[in-house]
mmCIF file of N, CA, C and O in Angstrom:
data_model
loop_
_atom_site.group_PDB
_atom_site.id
_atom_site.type_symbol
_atom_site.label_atom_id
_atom_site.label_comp_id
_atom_site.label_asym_id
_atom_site.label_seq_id
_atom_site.Cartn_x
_atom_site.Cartn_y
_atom_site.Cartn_z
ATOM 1 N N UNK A 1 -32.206 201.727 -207.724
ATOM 2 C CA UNK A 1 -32.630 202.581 -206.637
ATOM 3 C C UNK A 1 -33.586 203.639 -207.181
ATOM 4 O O UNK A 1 -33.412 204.290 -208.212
ATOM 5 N N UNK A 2 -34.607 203.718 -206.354
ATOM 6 C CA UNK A 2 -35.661 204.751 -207.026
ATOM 7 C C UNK A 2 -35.713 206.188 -206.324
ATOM 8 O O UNK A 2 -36.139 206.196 -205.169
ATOM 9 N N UNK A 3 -35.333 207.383 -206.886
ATOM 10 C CA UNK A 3 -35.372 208.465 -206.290
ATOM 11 C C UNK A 3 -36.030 209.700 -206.246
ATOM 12 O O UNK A 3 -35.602 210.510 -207.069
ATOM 13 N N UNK A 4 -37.108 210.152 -205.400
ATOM 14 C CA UNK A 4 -37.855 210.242 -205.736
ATOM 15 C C UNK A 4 -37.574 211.988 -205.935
ATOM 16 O O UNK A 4 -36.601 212.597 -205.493
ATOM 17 N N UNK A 5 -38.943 212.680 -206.880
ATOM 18 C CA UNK A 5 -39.073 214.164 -207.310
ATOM 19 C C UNK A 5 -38.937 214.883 -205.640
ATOM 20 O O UNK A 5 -39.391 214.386 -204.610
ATOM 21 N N UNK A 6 -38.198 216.139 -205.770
ATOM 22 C CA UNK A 6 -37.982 216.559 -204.763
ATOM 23 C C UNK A 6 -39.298 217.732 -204.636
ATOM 24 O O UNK A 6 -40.048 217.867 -205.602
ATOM 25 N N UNK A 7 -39.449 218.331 -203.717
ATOM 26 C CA UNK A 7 -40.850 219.745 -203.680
ATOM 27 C C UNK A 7 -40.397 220.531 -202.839
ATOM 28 O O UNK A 7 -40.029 220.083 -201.753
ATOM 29 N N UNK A 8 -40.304 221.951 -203.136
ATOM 30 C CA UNK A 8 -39.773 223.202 -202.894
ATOM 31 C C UNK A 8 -40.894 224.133 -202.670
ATOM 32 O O UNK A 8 -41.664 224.402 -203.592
ATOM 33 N N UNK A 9 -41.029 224.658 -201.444
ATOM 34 C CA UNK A 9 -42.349 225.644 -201.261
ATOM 35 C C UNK A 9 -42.078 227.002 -200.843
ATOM 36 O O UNK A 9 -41.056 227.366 -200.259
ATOM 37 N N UNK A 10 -43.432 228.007 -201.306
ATOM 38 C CA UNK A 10 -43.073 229.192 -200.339
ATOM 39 C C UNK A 10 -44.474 229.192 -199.911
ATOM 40 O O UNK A 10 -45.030 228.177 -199.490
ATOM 41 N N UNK A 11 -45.134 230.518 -200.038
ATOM 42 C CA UNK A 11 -46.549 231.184 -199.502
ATOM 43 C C UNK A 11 -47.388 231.058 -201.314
ATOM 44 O O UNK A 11 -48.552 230.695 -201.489
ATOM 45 N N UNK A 12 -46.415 231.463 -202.427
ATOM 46 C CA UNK A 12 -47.265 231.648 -203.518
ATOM 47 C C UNK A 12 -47.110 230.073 -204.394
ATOM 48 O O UNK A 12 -47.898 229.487 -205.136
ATOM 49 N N UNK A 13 -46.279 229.868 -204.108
ATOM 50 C CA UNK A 13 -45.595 228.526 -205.524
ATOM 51 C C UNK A 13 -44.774 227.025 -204.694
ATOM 52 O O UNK A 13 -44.242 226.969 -203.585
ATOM 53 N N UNK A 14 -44.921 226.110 -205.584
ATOM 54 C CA UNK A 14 -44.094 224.925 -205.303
ATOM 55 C C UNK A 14 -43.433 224.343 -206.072
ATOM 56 O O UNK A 14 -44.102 223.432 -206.558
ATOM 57 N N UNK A 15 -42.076 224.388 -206.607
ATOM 58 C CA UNK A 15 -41.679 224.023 -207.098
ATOM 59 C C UNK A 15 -40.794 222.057 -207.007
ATOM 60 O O UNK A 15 -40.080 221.535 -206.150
ATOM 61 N N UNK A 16 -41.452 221.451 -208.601
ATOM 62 C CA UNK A 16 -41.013 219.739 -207.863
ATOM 63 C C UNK A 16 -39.748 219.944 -209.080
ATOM 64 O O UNK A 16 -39.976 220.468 -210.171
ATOM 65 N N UNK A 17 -38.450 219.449 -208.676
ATOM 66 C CA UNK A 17 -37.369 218.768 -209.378
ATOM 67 C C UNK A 17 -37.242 217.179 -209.516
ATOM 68 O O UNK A 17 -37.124 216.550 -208.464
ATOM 69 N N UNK A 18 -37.255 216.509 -210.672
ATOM 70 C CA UNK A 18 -37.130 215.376 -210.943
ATOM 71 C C UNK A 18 -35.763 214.823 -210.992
ATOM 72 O O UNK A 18 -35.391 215.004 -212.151
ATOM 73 N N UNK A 19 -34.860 214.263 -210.350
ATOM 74 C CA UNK A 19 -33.324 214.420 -210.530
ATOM 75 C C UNK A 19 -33.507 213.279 -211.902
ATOM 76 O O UNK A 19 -32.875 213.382 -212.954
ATOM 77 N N UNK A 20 -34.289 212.446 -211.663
ATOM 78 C CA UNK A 20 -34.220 211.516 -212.591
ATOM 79 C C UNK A 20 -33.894 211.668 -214.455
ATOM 80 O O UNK A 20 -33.260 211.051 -215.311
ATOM 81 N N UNK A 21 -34.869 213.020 -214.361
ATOM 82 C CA UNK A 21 -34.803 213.678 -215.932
ATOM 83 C C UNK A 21 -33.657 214.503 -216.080
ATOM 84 O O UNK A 21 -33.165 214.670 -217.196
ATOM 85 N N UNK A 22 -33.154 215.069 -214.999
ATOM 86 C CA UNK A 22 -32.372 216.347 -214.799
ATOM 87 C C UNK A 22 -31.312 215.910 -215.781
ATOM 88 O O UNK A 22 -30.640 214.892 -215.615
ATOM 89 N N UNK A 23 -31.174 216.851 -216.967
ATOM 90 C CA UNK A 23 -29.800 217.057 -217.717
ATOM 91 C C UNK A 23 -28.434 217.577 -217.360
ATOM 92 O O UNK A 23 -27.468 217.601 -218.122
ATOM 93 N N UNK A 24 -28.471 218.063 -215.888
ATOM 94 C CA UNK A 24 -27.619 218.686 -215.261
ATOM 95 C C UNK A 24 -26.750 220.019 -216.142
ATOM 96 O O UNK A 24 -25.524 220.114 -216.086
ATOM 97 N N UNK A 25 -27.489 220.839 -216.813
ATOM 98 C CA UNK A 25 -27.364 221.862 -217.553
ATOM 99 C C UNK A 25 -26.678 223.137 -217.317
ATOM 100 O O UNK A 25 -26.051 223.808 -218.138
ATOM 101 N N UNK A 26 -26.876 223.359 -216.150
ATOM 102 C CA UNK A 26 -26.801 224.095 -214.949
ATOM 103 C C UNK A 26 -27.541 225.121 -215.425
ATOM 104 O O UNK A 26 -27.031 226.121 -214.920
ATOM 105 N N UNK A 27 -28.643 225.525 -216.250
ATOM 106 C CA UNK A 27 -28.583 226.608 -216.703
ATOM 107 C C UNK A 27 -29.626 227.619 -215.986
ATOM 108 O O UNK A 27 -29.891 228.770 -216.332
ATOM 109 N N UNK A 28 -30.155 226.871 -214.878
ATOM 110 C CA UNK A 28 -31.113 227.578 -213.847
ATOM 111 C C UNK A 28 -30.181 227.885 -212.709
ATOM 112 O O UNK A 28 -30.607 228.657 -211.851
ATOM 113 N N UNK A 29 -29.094 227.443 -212.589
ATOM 114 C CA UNK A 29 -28.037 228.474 -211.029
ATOM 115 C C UNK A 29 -27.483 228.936 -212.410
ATOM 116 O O UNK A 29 -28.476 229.627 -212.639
ATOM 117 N N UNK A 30 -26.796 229.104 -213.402
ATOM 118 C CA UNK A 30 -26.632 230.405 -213.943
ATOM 119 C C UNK A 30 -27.453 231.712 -214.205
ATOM 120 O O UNK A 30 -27.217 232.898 -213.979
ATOM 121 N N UNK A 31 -28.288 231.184 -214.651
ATOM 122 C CA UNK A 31 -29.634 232.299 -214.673
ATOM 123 C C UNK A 31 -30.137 232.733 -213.565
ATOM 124 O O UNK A 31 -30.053 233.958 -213.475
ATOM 125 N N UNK A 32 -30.682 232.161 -212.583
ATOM 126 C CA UNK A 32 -30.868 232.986 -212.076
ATOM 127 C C UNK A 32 -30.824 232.055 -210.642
ATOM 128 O O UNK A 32 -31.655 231.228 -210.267
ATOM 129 N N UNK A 33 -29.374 232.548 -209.878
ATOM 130 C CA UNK A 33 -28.457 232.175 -209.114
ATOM 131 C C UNK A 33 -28.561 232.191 -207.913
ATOM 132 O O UNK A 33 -27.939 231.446 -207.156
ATOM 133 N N UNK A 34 -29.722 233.430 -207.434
ATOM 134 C CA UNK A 34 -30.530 233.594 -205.966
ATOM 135 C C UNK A 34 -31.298 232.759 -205.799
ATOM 136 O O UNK A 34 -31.726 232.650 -204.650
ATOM 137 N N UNK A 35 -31.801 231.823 -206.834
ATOM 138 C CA UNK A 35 -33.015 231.199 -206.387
ATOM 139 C C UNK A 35 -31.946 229.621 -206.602
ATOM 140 O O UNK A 35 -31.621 228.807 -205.738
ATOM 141 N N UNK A 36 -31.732 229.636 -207.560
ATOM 142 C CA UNK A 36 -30.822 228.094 -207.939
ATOM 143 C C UNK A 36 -29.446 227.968 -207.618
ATOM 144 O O UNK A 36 -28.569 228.764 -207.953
ATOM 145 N N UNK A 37 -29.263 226.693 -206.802
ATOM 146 C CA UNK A 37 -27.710 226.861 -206.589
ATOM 147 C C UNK A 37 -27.091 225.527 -206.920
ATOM 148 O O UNK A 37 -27.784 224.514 -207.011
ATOM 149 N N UNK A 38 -25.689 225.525 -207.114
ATOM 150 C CA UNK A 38 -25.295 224.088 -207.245
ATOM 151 C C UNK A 38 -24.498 223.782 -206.386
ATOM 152 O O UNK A 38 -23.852 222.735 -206.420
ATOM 153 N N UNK A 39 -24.434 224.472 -205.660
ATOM 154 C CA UNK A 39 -23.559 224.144 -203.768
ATOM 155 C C UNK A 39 -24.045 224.358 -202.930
ATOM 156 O O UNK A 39 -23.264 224.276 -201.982
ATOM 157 N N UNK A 40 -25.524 224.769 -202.481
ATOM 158 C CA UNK A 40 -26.109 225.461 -201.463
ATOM 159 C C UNK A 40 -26.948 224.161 -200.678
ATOM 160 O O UNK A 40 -26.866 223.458 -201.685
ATOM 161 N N UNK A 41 -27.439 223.569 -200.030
ATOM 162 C CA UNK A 41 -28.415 223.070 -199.475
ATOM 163 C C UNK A 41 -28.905 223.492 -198.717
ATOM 164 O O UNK A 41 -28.379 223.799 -197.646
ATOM 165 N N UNK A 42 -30.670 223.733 -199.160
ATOM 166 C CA UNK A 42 -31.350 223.093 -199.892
ATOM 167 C C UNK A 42 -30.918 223.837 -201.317
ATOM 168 O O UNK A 42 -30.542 224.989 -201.102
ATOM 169 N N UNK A 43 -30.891 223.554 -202.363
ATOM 170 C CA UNK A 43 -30.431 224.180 -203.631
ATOM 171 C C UNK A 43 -31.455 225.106 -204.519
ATOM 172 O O UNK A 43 -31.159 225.879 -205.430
ATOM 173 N N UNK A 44 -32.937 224.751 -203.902
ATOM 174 C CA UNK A 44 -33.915 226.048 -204.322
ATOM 175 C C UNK A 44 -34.003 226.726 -203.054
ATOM 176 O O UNK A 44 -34.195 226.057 -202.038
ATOM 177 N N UNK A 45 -33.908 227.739 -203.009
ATOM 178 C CA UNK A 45 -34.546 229.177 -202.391
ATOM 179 C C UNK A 45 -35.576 229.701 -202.943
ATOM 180 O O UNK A 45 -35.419 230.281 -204.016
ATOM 181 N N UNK A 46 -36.514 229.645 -202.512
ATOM 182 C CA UNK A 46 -37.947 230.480 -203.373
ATOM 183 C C UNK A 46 -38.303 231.952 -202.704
ATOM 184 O O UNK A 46 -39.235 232.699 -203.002
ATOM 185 N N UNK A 47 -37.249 232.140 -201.687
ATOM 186 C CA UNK A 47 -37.667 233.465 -201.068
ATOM 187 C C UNK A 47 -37.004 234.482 -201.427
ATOM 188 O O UNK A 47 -37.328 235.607 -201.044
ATOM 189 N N UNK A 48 -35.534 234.174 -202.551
ATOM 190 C CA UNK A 48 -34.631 234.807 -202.937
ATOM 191 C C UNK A 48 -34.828 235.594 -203.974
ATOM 192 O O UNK A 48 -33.940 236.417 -204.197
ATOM 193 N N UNK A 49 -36.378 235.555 -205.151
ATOM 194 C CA UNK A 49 -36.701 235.895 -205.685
ATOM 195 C C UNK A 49 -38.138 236.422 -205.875
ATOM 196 O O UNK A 49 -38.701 236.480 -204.782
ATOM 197 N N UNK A 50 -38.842 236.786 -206.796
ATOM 198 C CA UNK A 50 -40.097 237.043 -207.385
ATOM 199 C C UNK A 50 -40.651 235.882 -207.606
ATOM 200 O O UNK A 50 -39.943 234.896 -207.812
ATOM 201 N N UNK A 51 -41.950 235.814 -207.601
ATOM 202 C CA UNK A 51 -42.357 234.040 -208.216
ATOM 203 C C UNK A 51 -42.683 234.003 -209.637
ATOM 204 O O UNK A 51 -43.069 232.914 -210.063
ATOM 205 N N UNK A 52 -42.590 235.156 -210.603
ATOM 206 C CA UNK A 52 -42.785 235.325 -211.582
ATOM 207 C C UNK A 52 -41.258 234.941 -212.254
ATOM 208 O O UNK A 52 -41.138 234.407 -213.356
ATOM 209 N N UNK A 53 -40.412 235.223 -211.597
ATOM 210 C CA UNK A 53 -39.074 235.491 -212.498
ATOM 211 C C UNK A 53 -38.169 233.719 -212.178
ATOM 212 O O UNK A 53 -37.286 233.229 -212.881
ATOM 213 N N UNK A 54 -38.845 233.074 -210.801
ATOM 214 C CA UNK A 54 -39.245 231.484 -210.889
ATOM 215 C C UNK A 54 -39.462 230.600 -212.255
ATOM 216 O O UNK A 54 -38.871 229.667 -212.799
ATOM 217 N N UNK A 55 -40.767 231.491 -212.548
ATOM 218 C CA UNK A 55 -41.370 230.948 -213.132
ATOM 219 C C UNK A 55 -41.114 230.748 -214.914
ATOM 220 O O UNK A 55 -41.215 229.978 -215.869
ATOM 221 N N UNK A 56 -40.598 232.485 -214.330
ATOM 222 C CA UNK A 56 -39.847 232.294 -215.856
ATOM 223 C C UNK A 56 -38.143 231.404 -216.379
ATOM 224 O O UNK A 56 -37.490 231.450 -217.421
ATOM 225 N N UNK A 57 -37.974 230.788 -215.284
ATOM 226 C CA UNK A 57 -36.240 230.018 -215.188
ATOM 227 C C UNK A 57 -36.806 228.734 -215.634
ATOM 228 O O UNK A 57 -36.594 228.108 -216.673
ATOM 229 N N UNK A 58 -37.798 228.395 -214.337
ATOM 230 C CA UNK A 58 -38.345 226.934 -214.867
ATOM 231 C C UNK A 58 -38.855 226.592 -216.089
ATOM 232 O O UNK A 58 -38.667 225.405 -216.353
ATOM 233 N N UNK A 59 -39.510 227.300 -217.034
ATOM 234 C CA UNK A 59 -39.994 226.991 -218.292
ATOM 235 C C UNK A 59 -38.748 227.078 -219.252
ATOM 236 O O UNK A 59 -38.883 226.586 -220.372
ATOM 237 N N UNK A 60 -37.385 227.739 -218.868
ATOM 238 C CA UNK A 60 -36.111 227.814 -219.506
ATOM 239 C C UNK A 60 -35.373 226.062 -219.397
ATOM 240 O O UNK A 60 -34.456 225.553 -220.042
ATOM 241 N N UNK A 61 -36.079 225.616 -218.508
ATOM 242 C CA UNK A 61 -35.701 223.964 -218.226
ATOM 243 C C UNK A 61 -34.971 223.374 -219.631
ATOM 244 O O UNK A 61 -35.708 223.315 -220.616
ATOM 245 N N UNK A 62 -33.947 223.053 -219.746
ATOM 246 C CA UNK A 62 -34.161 221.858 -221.188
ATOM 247 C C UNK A 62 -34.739 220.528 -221.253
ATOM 248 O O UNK A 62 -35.054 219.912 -222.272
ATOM 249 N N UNK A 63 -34.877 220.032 -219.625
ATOM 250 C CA UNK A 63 -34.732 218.743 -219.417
ATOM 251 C C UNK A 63 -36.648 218.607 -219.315
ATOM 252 O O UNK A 63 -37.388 217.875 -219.972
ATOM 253 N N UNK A 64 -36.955 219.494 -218.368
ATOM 254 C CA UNK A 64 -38.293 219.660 -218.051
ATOM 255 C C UNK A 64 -38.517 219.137 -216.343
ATOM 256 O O UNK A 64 -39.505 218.709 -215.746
ATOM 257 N N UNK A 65 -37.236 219.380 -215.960
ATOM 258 C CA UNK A 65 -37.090 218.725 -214.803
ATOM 259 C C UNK A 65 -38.028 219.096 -213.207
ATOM 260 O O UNK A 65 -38.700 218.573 -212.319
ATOM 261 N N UNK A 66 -37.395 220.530 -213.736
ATOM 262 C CA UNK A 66 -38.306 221.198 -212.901
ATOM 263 C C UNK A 66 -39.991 221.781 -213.261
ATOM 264 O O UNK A 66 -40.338 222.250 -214.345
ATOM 265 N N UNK A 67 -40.546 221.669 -212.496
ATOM 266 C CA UNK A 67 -41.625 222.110 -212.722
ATOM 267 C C UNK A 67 -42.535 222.514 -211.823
ATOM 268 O O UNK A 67 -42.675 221.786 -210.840
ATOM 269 N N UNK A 68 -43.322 223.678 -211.914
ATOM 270 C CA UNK A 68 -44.297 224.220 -210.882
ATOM 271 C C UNK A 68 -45.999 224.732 -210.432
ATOM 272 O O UNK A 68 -46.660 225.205 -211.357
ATOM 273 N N UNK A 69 -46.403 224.671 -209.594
ATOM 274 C CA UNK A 69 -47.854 225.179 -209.764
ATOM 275 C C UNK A 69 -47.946 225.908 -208.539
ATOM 276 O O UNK A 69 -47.373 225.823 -207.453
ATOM 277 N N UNK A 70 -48.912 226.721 -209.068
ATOM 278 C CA UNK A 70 -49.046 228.460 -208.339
ATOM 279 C C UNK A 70 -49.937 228.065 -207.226
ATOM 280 O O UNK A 70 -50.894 227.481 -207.733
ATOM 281 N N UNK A 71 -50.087 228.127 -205.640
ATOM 282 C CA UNK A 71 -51.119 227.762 -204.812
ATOM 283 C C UNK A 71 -52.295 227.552 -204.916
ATOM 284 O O UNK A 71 -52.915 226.495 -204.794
ATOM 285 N N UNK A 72 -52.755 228.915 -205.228
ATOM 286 C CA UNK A 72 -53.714 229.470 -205.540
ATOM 287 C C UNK A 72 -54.389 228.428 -206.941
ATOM 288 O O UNK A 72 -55.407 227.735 -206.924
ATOM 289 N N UNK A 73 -53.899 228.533 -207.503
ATOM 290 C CA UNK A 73 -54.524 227.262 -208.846
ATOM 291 C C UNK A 73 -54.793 225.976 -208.319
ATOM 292 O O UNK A 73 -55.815 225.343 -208.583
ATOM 293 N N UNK A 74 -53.822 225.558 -207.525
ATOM 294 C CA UNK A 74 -53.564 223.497 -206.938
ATOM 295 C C UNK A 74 -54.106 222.822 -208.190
ATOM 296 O O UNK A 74 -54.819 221.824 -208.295
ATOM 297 N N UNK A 75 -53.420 223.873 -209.396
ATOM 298 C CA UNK A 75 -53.193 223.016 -210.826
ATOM 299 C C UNK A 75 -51.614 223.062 -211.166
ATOM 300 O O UNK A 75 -51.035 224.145 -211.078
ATOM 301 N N UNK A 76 -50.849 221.793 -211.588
ATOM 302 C CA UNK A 76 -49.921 221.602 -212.024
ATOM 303 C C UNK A 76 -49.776 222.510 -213.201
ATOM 304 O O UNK A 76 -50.894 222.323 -213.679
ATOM 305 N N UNK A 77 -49.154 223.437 -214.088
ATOM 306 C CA UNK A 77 -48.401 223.631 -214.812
ATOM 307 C C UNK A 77 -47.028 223.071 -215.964
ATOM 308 O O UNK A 77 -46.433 223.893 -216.661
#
């Protein structure tokens, strides 16, 4: 079964999750818990935070699962 990257938006950023890579780490709803959840659906909130402090969880990735690009660029990161 093929499943595909999920995409998470606001006004500044989009964030895509790959479940496929996902290490299930949890270490983005520990860190930072307003934006990431592991019981909530949808499980990103991008309005719960800064898009900087986003940005700084996602590069904390181990897996590389998540990943994002800033509107304004419509360059991947």
């Amino acid at each position: 079964m093929e499943v595909n990257a999920k995409e998470f938006s606001n006004d500044d950023i989009t964030v895509t999750y790959d479940p496929c890579i996902c290490k299930l780490s949890g270490k983005c709803a520990k860190e930072l818990s307003d934006v990431f959840s592991n019981t909530i659906i949808p499980w990103i909130n991008l309005d719960n935070s800064e898009t900087d402090q986003v940005i700084k969880q996602i590069k904390k990735c181990p897996s590389g699962a998540l990943q994002y690009f800033l509107k304004k660029e419509k360059q991947a990161v």
